[in-house]
CSV table of C-alpha atoms and ligand atoms in Angstrom, one decimal:
chain,number,residue,atom,x,y,z
A,11,UNK,CA,-4.3,33.5,-16.6
A,12,UNK,CA,-7.9,32.9,-17.4
A,13,UNK,CA,-8.7,30.3,-14.7
A,14,UNK,CA,-8.0,32.6,-11.8
A,15,UNK,CA,-5.2,30.6,-10.2
A,16,UNK,CA,-2.2,32.5,-8.8
A,17,UNK,CA,0.1,33.6,-11.5
A,18,UNK,CA,3.2,31.5,-11.2
A,19,UNK,CA,6.6,33.1,-11.0
A,20,UNK,CA,7.7,30.4,-13.3
A,21,UNK,CA,5.6,31.9,-16.1
A,22,UNK,CA,7.8,34.9,-16.0
A,23,UNK,CA,4.9,37.4,-16.2
A,24,UNK,CA,3.5,35.9,-19.3
A,25,UNK,CA,2.3,38.3,-22.0
A,26,UNK,CA,4.3,36.6,-24.7
A,27,UNK,CA,1.2,36.3,-26.8
A,28,UNK,CA,1.9,32.7,-27.5
A,29,UNK,CA,-0.5,29.8,-26.8
A,30,UNK,CA,-0.9,28.5,-23.3
A,31,UNK,CA,0.6,25.1,-24.1
A,32,UNK,CA,3.9,26.8,-25.1
A,33,UNK,CA,3.9,28.9,-21.9
A,34,UNK,CA,3.3,25.8,-19.9
A,35,UNK,CA,6.1,23.9,-21.6
A,36,UNK,CA,8.5,26.7,-21.1
A,37,UNK,CA,7.4,27.0,-17.5
A,38,UNK,CA,7.9,23.2,-17.0
A,39,UNK,CA,11.5,23.5,-18.1
A,40,UNK,CA,12.1,26.7,-16.2
A,41,UNK,CA,10.8,25.9,-12.7
A,42,UNK,CA,8.6,22.9,-12.2
A,43,UNK,CA,9.0,23.2,-8.5
A,44,UNK,CA,7.2,26.5,-8.6
A,45,UNK,CA,4.4,25.0,-10.7
A,46,UNK,CA,4.1,22.3,-8.1
A,47,UNK,CA,3.8,24.9,-5.3
A,48,UNK,CA,1.3,26.9,-7.3
A,49,UNK,CA,-0.9,24.1,-8.6
A,50,UNK,CA,-0.4,20.7,-7.0
A,51,UNK,CA,-2.2,19.3,-4.0
A,52,UNK,CA,-0.2,16.4,-2.6
A,53,UNK,CA,-1.6,13.2,-1.0
A,54,UNK,CA,-1.5,12.9,2.8
A,55,UNK,CA,0.3,16.2,2.9
A,56,UNK,CA,-0.1,19.4,4.9
A,57,UNK,CA,0.4,21.8,2.1
A,58,UNK,CA,1.3,24.7,4.4
A,59,UNK,CA,4.5,22.9,5.3
A,60,UNK,CA,5.0,21.5,1.8
A,61,UNK,CA,5.2,24.9,0.1
A,62,UNK,CA,7.9,26.0,2.5
A,63,UNK,CA,10.3,23.3,1.5
A,64,UNK,CA,12.0,22.7,-1.8
A,65,UNK,CA,10.2,19.8,-3.5
A,66,UNK,CA,12.5,17.0,-4.6
A,67,UNK,CA,11.6,16.4,-8.3
A,68,UNK,CA,12.3,12.9,-9.5
A,69,UNK,CA,13.2,12.7,-13.1
A,70,UNK,CA,14.2,9.1,-13.7
A,71,UNK,CA,15.3,6.0,-11.9
A,72,UNK,CA,17.4,2.9,-12.3
A,73,UNK,CA,17.3,-0.3,-10.3
A,74,UNK,CA,16.9,0.7,-6.6
A,75,UNK,CA,17.8,4.3,-7.2
A,76,UNK,CA,15.8,7.4,-7.9
A,77,UNK,CA,17.5,10.3,-9.8
A,78,UNK,CA,16.4,13.9,-9.3
A,79,UNK,CA,16.4,16.7,-11.9
A,80,UNK,CA,19.9,17.7,-10.9
A,81,UNK,CA,21.2,14.1,-11.5
A,82,UNK,CA,21.5,13.3,-7.8
A,83,UNK,CA,20.9,9.6,-6.9
A,84,UNK,CA,18.9,8.3,-4.0
A,85,UNK,CA,18.3,4.8,-2.8
A,86,UNK,CA,14.6,4.1,-3.0
A,87,UNK,CA,14.3,3.1,0.6
A,88,UNK,CA,10.5,2.7,0.6
A,89,UNK,CA,10.0,1.2,-2.9
A,90,UNK,CA,8.1,4.3,-4.1
A,91,UNK,CA,5.4,3.9,-1.4
A,92,UNK,CA,5.8,0.2,-0.9
A,93,UNK,CA,5.2,-1.0,-4.4
A,94,UNK,CA,8.4,-1.4,-6.4
A,95,UNK,CA,9.6,-5.0,-6.5
A,96,UNK,CA,12.2,-5.7,-9.1
A,97,UNK,CA,13.7,-2.3,-9.3
A,98,UNK,CA,13.0,0.6,-11.6
A,99,UNK,CA,13.3,0.3,-15.4
A,100,UNK,CA,13.3,-3.4,-15.2
A,101,UNK,CA,14.0,-4.5,-18.8
A,102,UNK,CA,11.4,-7.2,-18.9
A,103,UNK,CA,8.6,-5.0,-17.5
A,104,UNK,CA,9.6,-2.1,-19.7
A,105,UNK,CA,9.5,-4.3,-22.8
A,106,UNK,CA,6.1,-5.8,-21.8
A,107,UNK,CA,4.5,-2.4,-21.4
A,108,UNK,CA,6.0,-1.1,-24.7
A,109,UNK,CA,4.8,-4.2,-26.5
A,110,UNK,CA,1.3,-3.8,-25.1
A,111,UNK,CA,1.4,-0.1,-26.1
A,112,UNK,CA,1.9,-1.3,-29.7
A,113,UNK,CA,-1.4,-3.2,-29.4
A,114,UNK,CA,-3.8,-1.2,-27.2
A,115,UNK,CA,-3.4,0.9,-24.1
A,116,UNK,CA,-6.9,0.6,-22.8
A,117,UNK,CA,-10.2,-1.1,-23.6
A,118,UNK,CA,-13.0,-1.8,-21.1
A,119,UNK,CA,-13.8,-5.0,-19.2
A,120,UNK,CA,-17.5,-4.0,-19.1
A,121,UNK,CA,-18.8,-6.1,-21.9
A,122,UNK,CA,-15.4,-7.0,-23.4
A,123,UNK,CA,-12.4,-8.9,-22.3
A,124,UNK,CA,-8.7,-9.3,-23.3
A,125,UNK,CA,-6.3,-12.3,-23.2
A,126,UNK,CA,-3.8,-10.5,-21.0
A,127,UNK,CA,-6.3,-9.8,-18.2
A,128,UNK,CA,-7.6,-13.4,-18.4
A,129,UNK,CA,-4.1,-14.9,-18.3
A,130,UNK,CA,-3.1,-12.7,-15.4
A,131,UNK,CA,-6.2,-13.8,-13.5
A,132,UNK,CA,-5.3,-17.5,-14.0
A,133,UNK,CA,-1.7,-16.9,-12.9
A,134,UNK,CA,-2.9,-15.1,-9.7
A,135,UNK,CA,-5.3,-17.9,-8.9
A,136,UNK,CA,-2.4,-20.4,-9.3
A,137,UNK,CA,-0.1,-18.4,-7.0
A,138,UNK,CA,-2.7,-17.4,-4.3
A,139,UNK,CA,-3.6,-19.5,-1.3
A,140,UNK,CA,-5.9,-22.5,-2.3
A,141,UNK,CA,-9.5,-22.0,-3.0
A,142,UNK,CA,-9.3,-18.4,-4.3
A,143,UNK,CA,-10.5,-18.9,-7.9
A,144,UNK,CA,-12.0,-15.6,-9.1
A,145,UNK,CA,-10.2,-12.3,-9.7
A,146,UNK,CA,-11.9,-8.9,-9.7
A,147,UNK,CA,-9.7,-6.1,-10.9
A,148,UNK,CA,-9.5,-2.4,-9.8
A,149,UNK,CA,-6.8,0.2,-9.5
A,150,UNK,CA,-5.7,0.8,-5.9
A,151,UNK,CA,-5.4,-1.0,-2.6
A,152,UNK,CA,-8.3,1.1,-1.3
A,153,UNK,CA,-10.6,-0.1,-4.1
A,154,UNK,CA,-9.4,-3.7,-3.6
A,155,UNK,CA,-10.6,-3.6,0.0
A,156,UNK,CA,-13.7,-1.6,-0.8
A,157,UNK,CA,-14.7,-4.3,-3.2
A,158,UNK,CA,-14.0,-7.1,-0.7
A,159,UNK,CA,-16.2,-5.4,1.8
A,160,UNK,CA,-19.0,-4.9,-0.7
A,161,UNK,CA,-18.7,-8.5,-1.9
A,162,UNK,CA,-18.8,-9.9,1.7
A,163,UNK,CA,-21.8,-7.8,2.5
A,164,UNK,CA,-23.7,-8.8,-0.6
A,165,UNK,CA,-22.7,-12.4,-0.2
A,166,UNK,CA,-24.4,-12.5,3.2
A,167,UNK,CA,-27.4,-10.7,1.8
A,168,UNK,CA,-27.7,-13.2,-1.0
A,169,UNK,CA,-27.4,-16.2,1.4
A,170,UNK,CA,-30.6,-14.8,2.8
A,171,UNK,CA,-32.4,-15.9,6.0
A,172,UNK,CA,-30.7,-15.0,9.2
A,173,UNK,CA,-27.5,-14.3,7.2
A,174,UNK,CA,-29.1,-11.2,5.8
A,175,UNK,CA,-28.6,-9.6,9.2
A,176,UNK,CA,-24.9,-9.9,8.8
A,177,UNK,CA,-24.3,-6.3,7.8
A,178,UNK,CA,-21.3,-5.2,9.9
A,179,UNK,CA,-17.5,-5.9,9.9
A,180,UNK,CA,-14.8,-6.6,12.5
A,181,UNK,CA,-11.5,-5.0,12.0
A,182,UNK,CA,-8.3,-4.6,14.1
A,183,UNK,CA,-7.4,-1.5,16.0
A,184,UNK,CA,-4.9,0.7,14.2
A,185,UNK,CA,-5.8,-1.0,10.9
A,186,UNK,CA,-5.3,0.7,7.5
A,187,UNK,CA,-7.2,-0.6,4.5
A,188,UNK,CA,-7.2,2.6,2.3
A,189,UNK,CA,-8.8,6.0,2.1
A,190,UNK,CA,-12.1,5.4,0.4
A,191,UNK,CA,-15.1,5.6,2.8
A,192,UNK,CA,-15.7,1.9,3.1
A,193,UNK,CA,-12.0,1.1,3.7
A,194,UNK,CA,-11.8,4.1,6.1
A,195,UNK,CA,-14.8,2.6,8.0
A,196,UNK,CA,-12.7,-0.5,8.8
A,197,UNK,CA,-9.7,1.6,9.5
A,198,UNK,CA,-8.4,2.5,12.9
A,199,UNK,CA,-5.8,5.2,12.6
A,200,UNK,CA,-7.3,8.4,14.1
A,201,UNK,CA,-4.9,10.8,12.4
A,202,UNK,CA,-6.2,9.7,9.0
A,203,UNK,CA,-9.7,8.6,9.8
A,204,UNK,CA,-11.2,10.6,12.7
A,205,UNK,CA,-12.3,13.6,10.5
A,206,UNK,CA,-14.6,11.3,8.5
A,207,UNK,CA,-16.3,9.4,11.3
A,208,UNK,CA,-19.8,10.9,10.7
A,209,UNK,CA,-19.7,9.5,7.2
A,210,UNK,CA,-18.7,6.0,8.1
A,211,UNK,CA,-20.7,2.8,8.8
A,212,UNK,CA,-20.5,1.1,12.2
A,213,UNK,CA,-17.9,-1.6,12.8
A,214,UNK,CA,-16.4,-3.5,15.7
A,215,UNK,CA,-12.7,-3.2,16.6
A,216,UNK,CA,-10.6,-6.0,18.0
A,217,UNK,CA,-7.2,-5.8,19.6
A,218,UNK,CA,-4.4,-6.6,17.0
A,219,UNK,CA,-2.7,-10.0,17.6
A,220,UNK,CA,-5.1,-11.0,20.4
A,221,UNK,CA,-7.2,-14.0,19.3
A,222,UNK,CA,-9.1,-14.0,22.6
A,223,UNK,CA,-10.2,-10.5,22.1
A,224,UNK,CA,-11.4,-11.3,18.6
A,225,UNK,CA,-13.4,-14.2,19.9
A,226,UNK,CA,-15.0,-11.9,22.5
A,227,UNK,CA,-16.0,-9.4,19.8
A,228,UNK,CA,-17.3,-12.0,17.5
A,229,UNK,CA,-19.3,-13.6,20.3
A,230,UNK,CA,-20.8,-10.3,21.3
A,231,UNK,CA,-21.9,-9.6,17.7
A,232,UNK,CA,-22.4,-13.1,16.6
A,233,UNK,CA,-25.3,-12.7,14.2
A,234,UNK,CA,-24.5,-9.4,12.7
A,235,UNK,CA,-20.9,-9.8,11.4
A,236,UNK,CA,-20.4,-10.3,7.7
A,237,UNK,CA,-16.6,-10.6,7.7
A,238,UNK,CA,-13.4,-10.0,9.6
A,239,UNK,CA,-10.8,-7.9,7.7
A,240,UNK,CA,-7.1,-7.7,8.6
A,241,UNK,CA,-3.6,-7.2,7.3
A,242,UNK,CA,-1.9,-10.6,7.8
A,243,UNK,CA,1.3,-10.7,9.9
A,244,UNK,CA,2.2,-6.9,9.6
A,245,UNK,CA,-0.1,-3.9,10.0
A,246,UNK,CA,2.0,-1.6,7.9
A,247,UNK,CA,0.5,1.9,8.3
A,248,UNK,CA,0.1,1.3,12.0
A,249,UNK,CA,3.9,1.5,12.1
A,250,UNK,CA,4.9,-2.0,11.1
A,251,UNK,CA,3.0,-3.6,14.0
A,252,UNK,CA,3.5,-7.4,13.9
A,253,UNK,CA,1.2,-10.1,15.1
A,254,UNK,CA,2.4,-13.1,17.0
A,255,UNK,CA,2.9,-16.3,15.1
A,256,UNK,CA,-0.2,-18.4,15.2
A,257,UNK,CA,-2.6,-15.4,15.3
A,258,UNK,CA,-3.6,-15.6,11.7
A,259,UNK,CA,-4.4,-19.3,11.9
A,260,UNK,CA,-6.5,-18.6,15.1
A,261,UNK,CA,-8.4,-15.9,13.2
A,262,UNK,CA,-9.2,-18.2,10.4
A,263,UNK,CA,-10.5,-20.8,12.8
A,264,UNK,CA,-12.6,-18.2,14.7
A,265,UNK,CA,-14.1,-17.0,11.4
A,266,UNK,CA,-15.0,-20.6,10.5
A,267,UNK,CA,-16.6,-21.3,13.9
A,268,UNK,CA,-18.6,-18.0,13.8
A,269,UNK,CA,-19.6,-18.5,10.1
A,270,UNK,CA,-18.1,-15.2,9.0
A,271,UNK,CA,-15.8,-14.5,6.0
A,272,UNK,CA,-12.2,-13.7,6.3
A,273,UNK,CA,-10.8,-10.9,4.2
A,274,UNK,CA,-7.0,-10.7,4.1
A,275,UNK,CA,-5.6,-7.4,2.9
A,276,UNK,CA,-2.3,-8.2,1.4
A,277,UNK,CA,-2.0,-4.9,-0.4
A,278,UNK,CA,1.2,-4.1,1.5
A,279,UNK,CA,2.4,-7.6,2.5
A,280,UNK,CA,1.8,-9.3,-0.9
A,281,UNK,CA,4.4,-10.1,-3.6
A,282,UNK,CA,7.2,-11.1,-1.3
A,283,UNK,CA,7.4,-8.2,1.2
A,284,UNK,CA,7.3,-10.4,4.2
A,285,UNK,CA,9.6,-13.1,2.7
A,286,UNK,CA,7.0,-15.3,1.1
A,287,UNK,CA,4.9,-14.5,-1.9
A,288,UNK,CA,1.9,-13.8,0.4
A,289,UNK,CA,2.0,-13.4,4.2
A,290,UNK,CA,-1.0,-15.8,4.5
A,291,UNK,CA,1.3,-18.7,3.4
A,292,UNK,CA,3.3,-18.4,6.6
A,293,UNK,CA,0.5,-19.9,8.5
A,294,UNK,CA,-1.1,-21.9,5.8
A,295,UNK,CA,-4.2,-19.7,5.8
A,296,UNK,CA,-6.5,-19.3,2.9
A,297,UNK,CA,-8.9,-16.3,3.2
A,298,UNK,CA,-12.3,-16.1,1.6
A,299,UNK,CA,-11.3,-12.8,0.0
A,300,UNK,CA,-7.8,-11.6,-0.7
A,301,UNK,CA,-6.9,-8.0,-1.6
A,302,UNK,CA,-3.8,-7.3,-3.7
A,303,UNK,CA,-2.4,-4.0,-5.0
A,304,UNK,CA,0.9,-2.1,-4.8
A,305,UNK,CA,3.5,-4.8,-5.9
A,306,UNK,CA,1.1,-6.5,-8.3
A,307,UNK,CA,2.6,-4.7,-11.3
A,308,UNK,CA,6.1,-4.7,-9.8
A,309,UNK,CA,5.3,-1.1,-8.8
A,310,UNK,CA,4.8,0.2,-12.4
A,311,UNK,CA,1.1,0.9,-12.9
A,312,UNK,CA,-2.1,1.2,-10.9
A,313,UNK,CA,-3.7,-2.2,-10.7
A,314,UNK,CA,-5.3,-4.1,-7.8
A,315,UNK,CA,-7.2,-7.3,-7.5
A,316,UNK,CA,-9.7,-8.8,-5.1
A,317,UNK,CA,-9.7,-12.6,-5.2
A,318,UNK,CA,-12.7,-14.6,-4.1
A,319,UNK,CA,-13.5,-18.2,-3.5
A,320,UNK,CA,-16.0,-20.1,-5.7
A,321,UNK,CA,-18.3,-20.3,-2.7
A,322,UNK,CA,-18.5,-16.5,-2.6
A,323,UNK,CA,-18.6,-16.1,-6.4
A,324,UNK,CA,-21.5,-18.6,-6.8
A,325,UNK,CA,-23.8,-16.5,-4.5
A,326,UNK,CA,-23.7,-13.8,-7.2
A,327,UNK,CA,-25.0,-16.0,-10.0
A,328,UNK,CA,-28.6,-15.7,-11.1
A,329,UNK,CA,-30.9,-14.3,-13.7
A,330,UNK,CA,-30.5,-10.5,-14.2
A,331,UNK,CA,-33.9,-9.8,-12.6
A,332,UNK,CA,-32.7,-11.6,-9.4
A,333,UNK,CA,-30.3,-8.6,-9.0
A,334,UNK,CA,-27.5,-10.8,-7.7
A,335,UNK,CA,-25.0,-9.0,-10.0
A,336,UNK,CA,-22.0,-7.4,-8.4
A,337,UNK,CA,-22.7,-3.8,-9.5
A,338,UNK,CA,-19.2,-2.5,-9.2
A,339,UNK,CA,-16.5,-1.6,-11.7
A,340,UNK,CA,-14.4,1.3,-13.0
A,341,UNK,CA,-13.5,2.8,-16.3
A,342,UNK,CA,-9.9,1.4,-16.0
A,343,UNK,CA,-10.8,-2.0,-14.4
A,344,UNK,CA,-8.3,-4.5,-15.8
A,345,UNK,CA,-6.4,-2.0,-17.8
A,346,UNK,CA,-4.4,-3.9,-20.4
A,347,UNK,CA,-1.1,-1.9,-19.9
A,348,UNK,CA,-1.2,-2.6,-16.2
A,349,UNK,CA,-2.0,-6.3,-16.8
A,350,UNK,CA,1.0,-6.5,-19.1
A,351,UNK,CA,3.2,-5.0,-16.4
A,352,UNK,CA,1.8,-7.4,-13.8
A,353,UNK,CA,2.4,-10.5,-16.0
A,354,UNK,CA,5.9,-9.4,-16.7
A,355,UNK,CA,6.4,-8.9,-13.0
A,356,UNK,CA,5.3,-12.4,-12.3
A,357,UNK,CA,7.7,-13.6,-15.1
A,358,UNK,CA,10.5,-11.8,-13.3
A,359,UNK,CA,9.6,-13.5,-10.0
A,360,UNK,CA,10.0,-16.8,-11.7
A,361,UNK,CA,13.0,-16.1,-13.9
A,362,UNK,CA,15.0,-14.2,-11.3
A,363,UNK,CA,13.9,-16.5,-8.4
A,364,UNK,CA,13.1,-13.4,-6.5
A,365,UNK,CA,11.7,-15.0,-3.4
A,366,UNK,CA,14.5,-17.5,-3.1
A,367,UNK,CA,17.2,-14.8,-3.6
A,368,UNK,CA,15.5,-12.6,-1.1
A,369,UNK,CA,16.2,-14.9,1.9
A,370,UNK,CA,19.9,-14.0,2.4
A,371,UNK,CA,19.0,-10.3,2.1
A,372,UNK,CA,16.3,-10.6,4.8
A,373,UNK,CA,19.0,-12.3,7.0
A,374,UNK,CA,21.4,-9.5,6.3
A,375,UNK,CA,18.8,-6.9,7.0
A,376,UNK,CA,17.9,-8.3,10.4
A,377,UNK,CA,21.7,-8.4,11.3
A,378,UNK,CA,22.1,-4.8,10.3
A,379,UNK,CA,19.0,-3.8,12.2
A,380,UNK,CA,20.3,-5.4,15.4
A,381,UNK,CA,22.8,-2.6,15.4
A,382,UNK,CA,20.1,0.0,14.8
A,383,UNK,CA,18.0,-1.3,17.6
A,384,UNK,CA,20.9,-1.0,20.0
A,385,UNK,CA,21.1,2.8,19.3
A,386,UNK,CA,20.1,4.9,22.3
A,387,UNK,CA,17.9,7.0,19.9
A,388,UNK,CA,15.8,3.9,18.9
A,389,UNK,CA,13.0,2.5,21.0
A,390,UNK,CA,12.2,-0.6,19.0
A,391,UNK,CA,12.7,-2.2,15.6
A,392,UNK,CA,9.7,-4.2,14.2
A,393,UNK,CA,8.8,-5.9,11.0
A,394,UNK,CA,8.9,-9.1,8.9
A,395,UNK,CA,11.1,-9.8,5.9
A,396,UNK,CA,11.6,-6.5,4.0
A,397,UNK,CA,9.0,-4.5,5.9
A,398,UNK,CA,10.7,-2.6,8.7
A,399,UNK,CA,9.6,0.0,11.2
A,400,UNK,CA,12.2,1.8,13.4
A,401,UNK,CA,10.3,3.3,16.3
A,402,UNK,CA,12.0,6.4,17.7
A,403,UNK,CA,9.7,6.4,20.8
A,404,UNK,CA,7.6,9.2,22.3
A,405,UNK,CA,8.4,12.7,21.0
A,406,UNK,CA,6.4,15.9,20.7
A,407,UNK,CA,4.7,15.5,17.4
A,408,UNK,CA,5.3,19.2,16.6
A,409,UNK,CA,9.0,18.4,16.4
A,410,UNK,CA,8.3,16.1,13.5
A,411,UNK,CA,11.3,13.8,14.3
A,412,UNK,CA,10.4,11.2,11.7
A,413,UNK,CA,10.2,13.9,9.0
A,414,UNK,CA,13.6,15.3,10.1
A,415,UNK,CA,15.1,11.8,9.7
A,416,UNK,CA,13.8,11.7,6.1
A,417,UNK,CA,15.4,15.1,5.3
A,418,UNK,CA,18.7,14.0,6.8
A,419,UNK,CA,18.5,10.8,4.8
A,420,UNK,CA,17.8,12.7,1.6
A,421,UNK,CA,21.0,14.7,2.1
A,422,UNK,CA,22.9,11.4,2.5
A,423,UNK,CA,21.4,9.8,-0.6
A,424,UNK,CA,18.3,7.9,0.5
A,425,UNK,CA,14.6,8.4,0.2
A,426,UNK,CA,12.6,7.1,3.2
A,427,UNK,CA,9.2,8.2,4.5
A,428,UNK,CA,8.1,7.9,8.1
A,429,UNK,CA,4.8,7.1,9.7
A,430,UNK,CA,4.9,9.7,12.5
A,431,UNK,CA,8.1,8.9,14.5
A,432,UNK,CA,8.4,5.4,13.0
A,433,UNK,CA,11.0,5.3,10.3
A,434,UNK,CA,9.9,2.9,7.6
A,435,UNK,CA,12.3,0.9,5.5
A,436,UNK,CA,10.8,-1.2,2.7
A,437,UNK,CA,13.3,-1.3,-0.2
A,438,UNK,CA,12.7,-3.0,-3.5
A,439,UNK,CA,13.1,-6.8,-3.2
A,440,UNK,CA,15.8,-6.5,-5.9
A,441,UNK,CA,18.0,-4.2,-3.8
A,442,UNK,CA,21.6,-5.5,-3.7
A,443,UNK,CA,23.3,-6.4,-0.5
A,444,UNK,CA,25.7,-3.5,-0.8
A,445,UNK,CA,22.8,-1.1,-1.3
A,446,UNK,CA,21.0,-2.6,1.7
A,447,UNK,CA,24.1,-2.0,3.8
A,448,UNK,CA,24.2,1.6,2.6
A,449,UNK,CA,20.5,2.2,3.2
A,450,UNK,CA,20.7,1.0,6.8
A,451,UNK,CA,23.9,3.0,7.4
A,452,UNK,CA,22.3,6.2,6.0
A,453,UNK,CA,19.2,5.6,8.1
A,454,UNK,CA,21.2,5.1,11.3
A,455,UNK,CA,23.3,8.3,10.6
A,456,UNK,CA,20.1,10.2,9.8
A,457,UNK,CA,18.4,9.2,13.0
A,458,UNK,CA,21.4,10.3,15.0
A,459,UNK,CA,21.6,13.6,13.2
A,460,UNK,CA,17.8,14.3,13.5
A,461,UNK,CA,17.7,13.4,17.2
A,462,UNK,CA,20.7,15.7,17.8
A,463,UNK,CA,18.9,18.5,15.9
A,464,UNK,CA,16.1,18.2,18.5
A,465,UNK,CA,18.4,19.6,21.1
A,466,UNK,CA,18.3,23.0,19.3
A,467,UNK,CA,14.5,22.8,18.9
A,468,UNK,CA,13.5,21.8,22.4
A,469,UNK,CA,14.2,25.1,24.1
A,470,UNK,CA,12.5,26.9,21.2
A,471,UNK,CA,9.4,24.7,21.5
A,472,UNK,CA,9.4,25.2,25.3
A,473,UNK,CA,9.8,29.0,24.9
A,474,UNK,CA,6.8,29.1,22.5
B,6,LIG,C1,-2.7,-2.8,3.9
B,6,LIG,C2,-3.1,-1.7,3.0
B,6,LIG,N1,-4.3,-1.8,2.4
B,6,LIG,C3,-4.7,-0.8,1.6
B,6,LIG,C4,-3.9,0.2,1.2
B,6,LIG,C5,-4.4,1.3,0.3
B,6,LIG,O1,-3.7,1.2,-0.9
B,6,LIG,P1,-3.7,2.4,-2.0
B,6,LIG,O2,-2.9,3.4,-1.4
B,6,LIG,O3,-3.2,1.8,-3.2
B,6,LIG,O4,-5.2,2.8,-2.2
B,6,LIG,C6,-2.7,0.3,1.8
B,6,LIG,C7,-1.8,1.5,1.5
B,6,LIG,O5,-0.8,1.7,2.1
B,6,LIG,C8,-2.2,-0.7,2.7
B,6,LIG,O6,-1.1,-0.6,3.3
């Protein structure tokens, strides 16, 4: 191979004399798993362990099920990383994407526009908490929060006077807002973030769910804070940490009294996950900036949005030479295919009364989880709506208990992904009651089997 990467066993020694495209196609059908091990670098993954395991190759999907290359079916217990909403291969979303493909797959939003993007923006404004009137598109949850931070910073700069000193942010401990450097700066999960500390800007951390602590932090840094950023109701990546009722409202009031903006990151909680369209609704809170991603396209295509109030937006207006422009935007900002998927997803919410039909499933899930919480292997079950964390308590991280649970679940026909030793369940909102029962039963069995398997490992680990 000309590019110096290790020769893949899947290429069968090569030397056929045919073009590389042919070789690659042959290789793909022969052993894609080997191609993966030889060439892929997976997100949030220690590759040393990855290459020792057989990768599960997903070939297709239907509804709440993923299907591998051997035709085995698995319940999609984490909605393909918390984003699938109406199930896979939803006829309405499939048709909308196909229809858009027949027009144009991509054209830029820099200097041009398209009706689909404009219509989606209007519909998001209609759905979002009151006052959010402007929609800025991007492609991931990380960029949605990055944009909100830049907007908040620039807003304060452009207010001028003493506000220009408002250059820092308050976030919650254990927060997760993405993996770009701005969003990592307001993050608080050491496993993910500690390595990058020297690259990050200074922030102030407040205790999750504790309004008095936030007040203390804001009072201590009164004149330098541009905005408070938080995940409303549930801090997902922290292990489905929930805030007490009333906390979000108290945060809104504190932001108002200290004159700082409130950024709500609903990348994970948005689009019905906590039982309402947006988690903010549960406390009648409207933020100044709202970050959306993941479920925006029903889990089909990368699209994110940062919504802003008119008050924020107006600070960016002025003659070009005033340099008030928001200098931000990506090649694929507002991609028409992704916007088509998002509009079709919103249609499905309406037509299928997704939020209304979710309520009995949430009730059933909480009943099923009561049984899981009673298991001796389980320390605590947390969550809201369809966002669940099953905490297995303190274990030696080297034993990778959470990971063991996912391997056990895979054998039993479900895909779940842990956060350390917290087993996450976040199925598509469209999951059936029967599938939900099966998912929880598989999870409970897998937890029992994984904890039992530790008994063999403990003496080994102690001997090491
Ligand atoms: C609350 C929250 N914000 C932001 C992100 C980052 O989103 P993405 O992975 O699409 O960049 C995530 C991802 O899990 C999240 O949970």
